Every structure is written in C-alpha cells, then in structure tokens.
Tab-separated table of C-alpha atoms in Angstrom:
chain	number	residue	atom	x	y	z
A	62	MET	CA	-20.799	21.936	4.675
A	63	LYS	CA	-21.949	19.444	7.290
A	64	ASN	CA	-19.748	18.300	10.122
A	65	PHE	CA	-18.676	14.695	10.172
A	66	ILE	CA	-19.950	12.534	12.979
A	67	GLN	CA	-17.891	9.627	14.231
A	68	VAL	CA	-19.914	6.520	14.913
A	69	THR	CA	-18.473	3.460	16.580
A	70	TYR	CA	-19.836	0.000	16.134
A	71	LYS	CA	-19.062	-3.316	17.757
A	72	TYR	CA	-20.670	-6.530	16.622
A	73	LYS	CA	-23.172	-8.176	18.956
A	74	PRO	CA	-24.173	-11.827	18.490
A	75	ASN	CA	-27.853	-11.000	17.850
A	76	ASP	CA	-27.179	-8.268	15.236
A	77	LYS	CA	-29.019	-8.655	11.946
A	78	VAL	CA	-27.026	-10.060	9.027
A	79	ALA	CA	-27.086	-8.172	5.723
A	80	ASN	CA	-28.491	-10.077	2.772
A	81	LEU	CA	-26.779	-10.601	-0.574
A	82	THR	CA	-28.618	-7.743	-2.291
A	83	GLU	CA	-27.672	-5.272	0.466
A	84	VAL	CA	-23.999	-6.254	0.271
A	85	ASN	CA	-23.902	-6.030	-3.532
A	86	ASP	CA	-25.739	-2.685	-3.471
A	87	LEU	CA	-23.209	-1.310	-0.996
A	88	LEU	CA	-20.245	-2.446	-3.099
A	89	ASP	CA	-21.790	-1.121	-6.312
A	90	ALA	CA	-22.651	2.235	-4.711
A	91	TYR	CA	-19.105	2.603	-3.390
A	92	SER	CA	-17.710	1.798	-6.810
A	93	LYS	CA	-19.973	4.263	-8.625
A	94	ILE	CA	-19.909	7.149	-6.149
A	95	TYR	CA	-16.557	7.084	-4.388
A	96	GLU	CA	-14.202	5.148	-6.632
A	97	PRO	CA	-15.523	5.013	-10.203
A	98	SER	CA	-12.009	4.343	-11.470
A	99	ARG	CA	-11.945	1.127	-9.454
A	100	SER	CA	-15.094	-0.443	-10.864
A	101	ASN	CA	-13.000	-2.993	-12.799
A	102	LEU	CA	-11.174	-3.897	-9.595
A	103	LEU	CA	-14.480	-4.449	-7.816
A	104	ALA	CA	-15.670	-6.690	-10.663
A	105	ASP	CA	-12.463	-8.741	-10.348
A	106	VAL	CA	-12.915	-9.036	-6.590
A	107	LYS	CA	-16.523	-10.175	-6.999
A	108	GLU	CA	-15.465	-12.713	-9.633
A	109	ASN	CA	-12.592	-14.138	-7.574
A	110	PHE	CA	-14.398	-13.999	-4.224
A	111	PRO	CA	-18.055	-14.783	-4.923
A	112	ILE	CA	-20.547	-13.409	-2.422
A	113	VAL	CA	-23.279	-15.950	-1.685
A	114	THR	CA	-25.883	-16.688	0.942
A	115	ASP	CA	-25.929	-19.914	2.899
A	116	GLU	CA	-28.917	-22.000	4.013
A	117	ASN	CA	-29.548	-19.522	6.871
A	118	ASN	CA	-29.630	-16.641	4.375
A	119	GLU	CA	-26.360	-15.281	5.820
A	120	VAL	CA	-23.854	-13.723	3.481
A	121	ARG	CA	-20.627	-15.629	2.891
A	122	ILE	CA	-17.617	-14.547	0.854
A	123	LEU	CA	-16.042	-17.582	-0.770
A	124	GLY	CA	-12.278	-17.939	-1.014
A	125	THR	CA	-11.413	-15.611	1.843
A	126	ALA	CA	-9.653	-18.218	4.022
A	127	PRO	CA	-6.908	-19.016	1.452
A	128	ALA	CA	-6.637	-15.321	0.548
A	129	LEU	CA	-6.114	-14.338	4.187
A	130	LYS	CA	-3.537	-17.119	4.573
A	131	LEU	CA	-1.583	-15.638	1.645
A	132	VAL	CA	-1.849	-12.109	3.059
A	133	ASN	CA	-0.496	-13.339	6.393
A	134	GLN	CA	2.554	-14.782	4.609
A	135	ILE	CA	3.653	-11.350	3.364
A	136	ASP	CA	6.879	-10.383	5.053
A	137	ASN	CA	7.912	-7.437	2.900
A	138	HIS	CA	6.202	-4.226	4.037
A	139	LYS	CA	6.190	-0.630	2.880
A	140	LEU	CA	6.876	1.913	5.607
A	141	ASP	CA	7.067	5.688	5.534
A	142	VAL	CA	9.742	6.899	7.924
A	143	GLN	CA	11.679	10.098	8.509
A	144	LEU	CA	15.422	9.404	8.647
A	145	ALA	CA	18.585	11.398	9.152
A	146	PRO	CA	21.653	10.554	7.055
A	147	THR	CA	23.460	9.393	10.188
A	148	GLU	CA	20.875	6.623	10.645
A	149	LEU	CA	21.768	4.985	7.324
A	150	THR	CA	24.598	2.531	6.762
A	151	ASN	CA	25.880	0.726	3.659
A	152	VAL	CA	24.194	3.203	1.316
A	153	ASP	CA	24.121	2.261	-2.357
A	154	PHE	CA	22.240	3.386	-5.457
A	155	LYS	CA	20.969	0.877	-8.020
A	156	LEU	CA	19.354	1.351	-11.391
A	157	VAL	CA	15.756	0.112	-11.413
A	158	PRO	CA	14.955	-1.388	-14.838
A	159	PRO	CA	13.113	-0.732	-17.052
A	160	SER	CA	13.253	2.898	-15.897
A	161	SER	CA	16.344	5.067	-15.990
A	162	GLY	CA	15.849	5.978	-12.344
A	163	TYR	CA	17.876	4.965	-9.340
A	164	GLU	CA	16.667	3.836	-5.963
A	165	MET	CA	18.578	4.050	-2.726
A	166	TYR	CA	19.477	0.875	-0.835
A	167	PHE	CA	20.738	0.996	2.739
A	168	GLU	CA	20.597	-0.613	6.158
A	169	ILE	CA	18.802	0.540	9.295
A	170	ASN	CA	19.356	-1.439	12.484
A	171	ASP	CA	20.850	-4.322	10.466
A	172	LYS	CA	17.798	-4.517	8.169
A	173	LYS	CA	18.283	-4.113	4.416
A	174	VAL	CA	15.784	-1.638	2.948
A	175	SER	CA	15.257	0.373	-0.201
A	176	THR	CA	13.349	3.435	-1.292
A	177	LEU	CA	10.240	3.275	-3.471
A	178	TYR	CA	8.718	5.692	-5.938
A	179	ASN	CA	10.392	9.093	-5.465
A	180	ALA	CA	11.533	8.594	-1.855
A	181	LYS	CA	15.204	8.798	-2.821
A	182	ASP	CA	14.725	12.241	-4.344
A	183	THR	CA	12.493	13.391	-1.488
A	184	PHE	CA	15.081	12.302	1.069
A	185	LEU	CA	18.006	13.861	-0.802
A	186	ASP	CA	16.058	17.083	-1.457
A	187	HIS	CA	16.054	17.725	2.299
A	188	TYR	CA	19.797	18.261	1.901
A	189	SER	CA	19.684	19.856	-1.588
A	190	LEU	CA	21.435	16.785	-2.994
A	191	SER	CA	18.875	15.155	-5.307
A	192	LYS	CA	19.887	16.832	-8.602
A	193	TYR	CA	23.579	16.450	-7.779
A	194	ALA	CA	23.151	12.764	-6.888
A	195	ASN	CA	21.164	12.020	-10.058
A	196	PHE	CA	23.807	13.773	-12.181
A	197	LEU	CA	26.601	11.728	-10.592
A	198	LEU	CA	24.692	8.444	-10.892
A	199	GLN	CA	23.763	9.019	-14.538
A	200	ASN	CA	27.377	9.842	-15.360
A	201	ASP	CA	28.854	6.827	-13.564
A	202	LYS	CA	30.433	8.971	-10.824
A	203	ARG	CA	28.913	7.059	-7.891
A	204	GLY	CA	32.188	7.095	-5.982
A	205	ILE	CA	32.164	10.898	-5.707
A	206	PHE	CA	28.760	10.896	-4.084
C-alpha cells in the first residue's frame, strides 16, 4: 500500500482555468469511482447548477450565488458533543413520528437542543440506562425516569 502525500494548493491569479470538459470529467470520475451510489445526486446537481463556459472560456457554475445565500441563512446546525448528565437541564423525551422512537430534548447554556438518530441511546448507554429509559417511555412511565 502506498503512503498518502499531502499536497497544499493556494490559488494564484495567473493559474490556468479548467475547461468545461475537464470539470465534467472530474465530476463523472468521482461519481463512478468513489461514490457510485451518488450518481443520481450528481446528475441533480448538474441539472440545477449548470456548468458552462463564458466568453473567456472560463468555467462558471450557474445558480451558485442564490444557493450560497440560502446556505448562509441556515441557523440550525448539527453538532457532535460529549456531555455529562450534569450539563443538561430541562430534559424531556418526545416521540418522533412516524417512528416509535423517542428523542431527548434538553438545554445546554440556555440553548434548546435535541438528539438525532441514535444519540439518545448512545448517551444513555454510557450509564446503562438506554433499555430502561425506552421501557419506561414506551409504557408511559416518563415520570419515573
């Protein structure tokens, strides 16, 4: 197995610009080699953000300005953090439809947050409480927990 080599790059004003074929070949190669399951996603991206060349034969990706504006408006972020029970306040468990699973809602430093995916179980498993908590929640015994 070969060792990986880290290469750094910083744009310089006189660097060559890739042409449309080179950009499309790169995206297609990535889709086929590294992420074949995402080929439909790549097709959607290409359809919604057409890659064209301008009069100077420089590649342009249309629609990126409004897309970036929307991305910058996102104020709800996923974070992975390690917490102790003493750091949580106002803990509650709510059913997440349409599933039969519960997620944990709580506050940290006056911010309201919730768990995603299996984070509730992962957190409670550190204290051997996940199965017990799920049993109590499914049997409407929240107050005991």
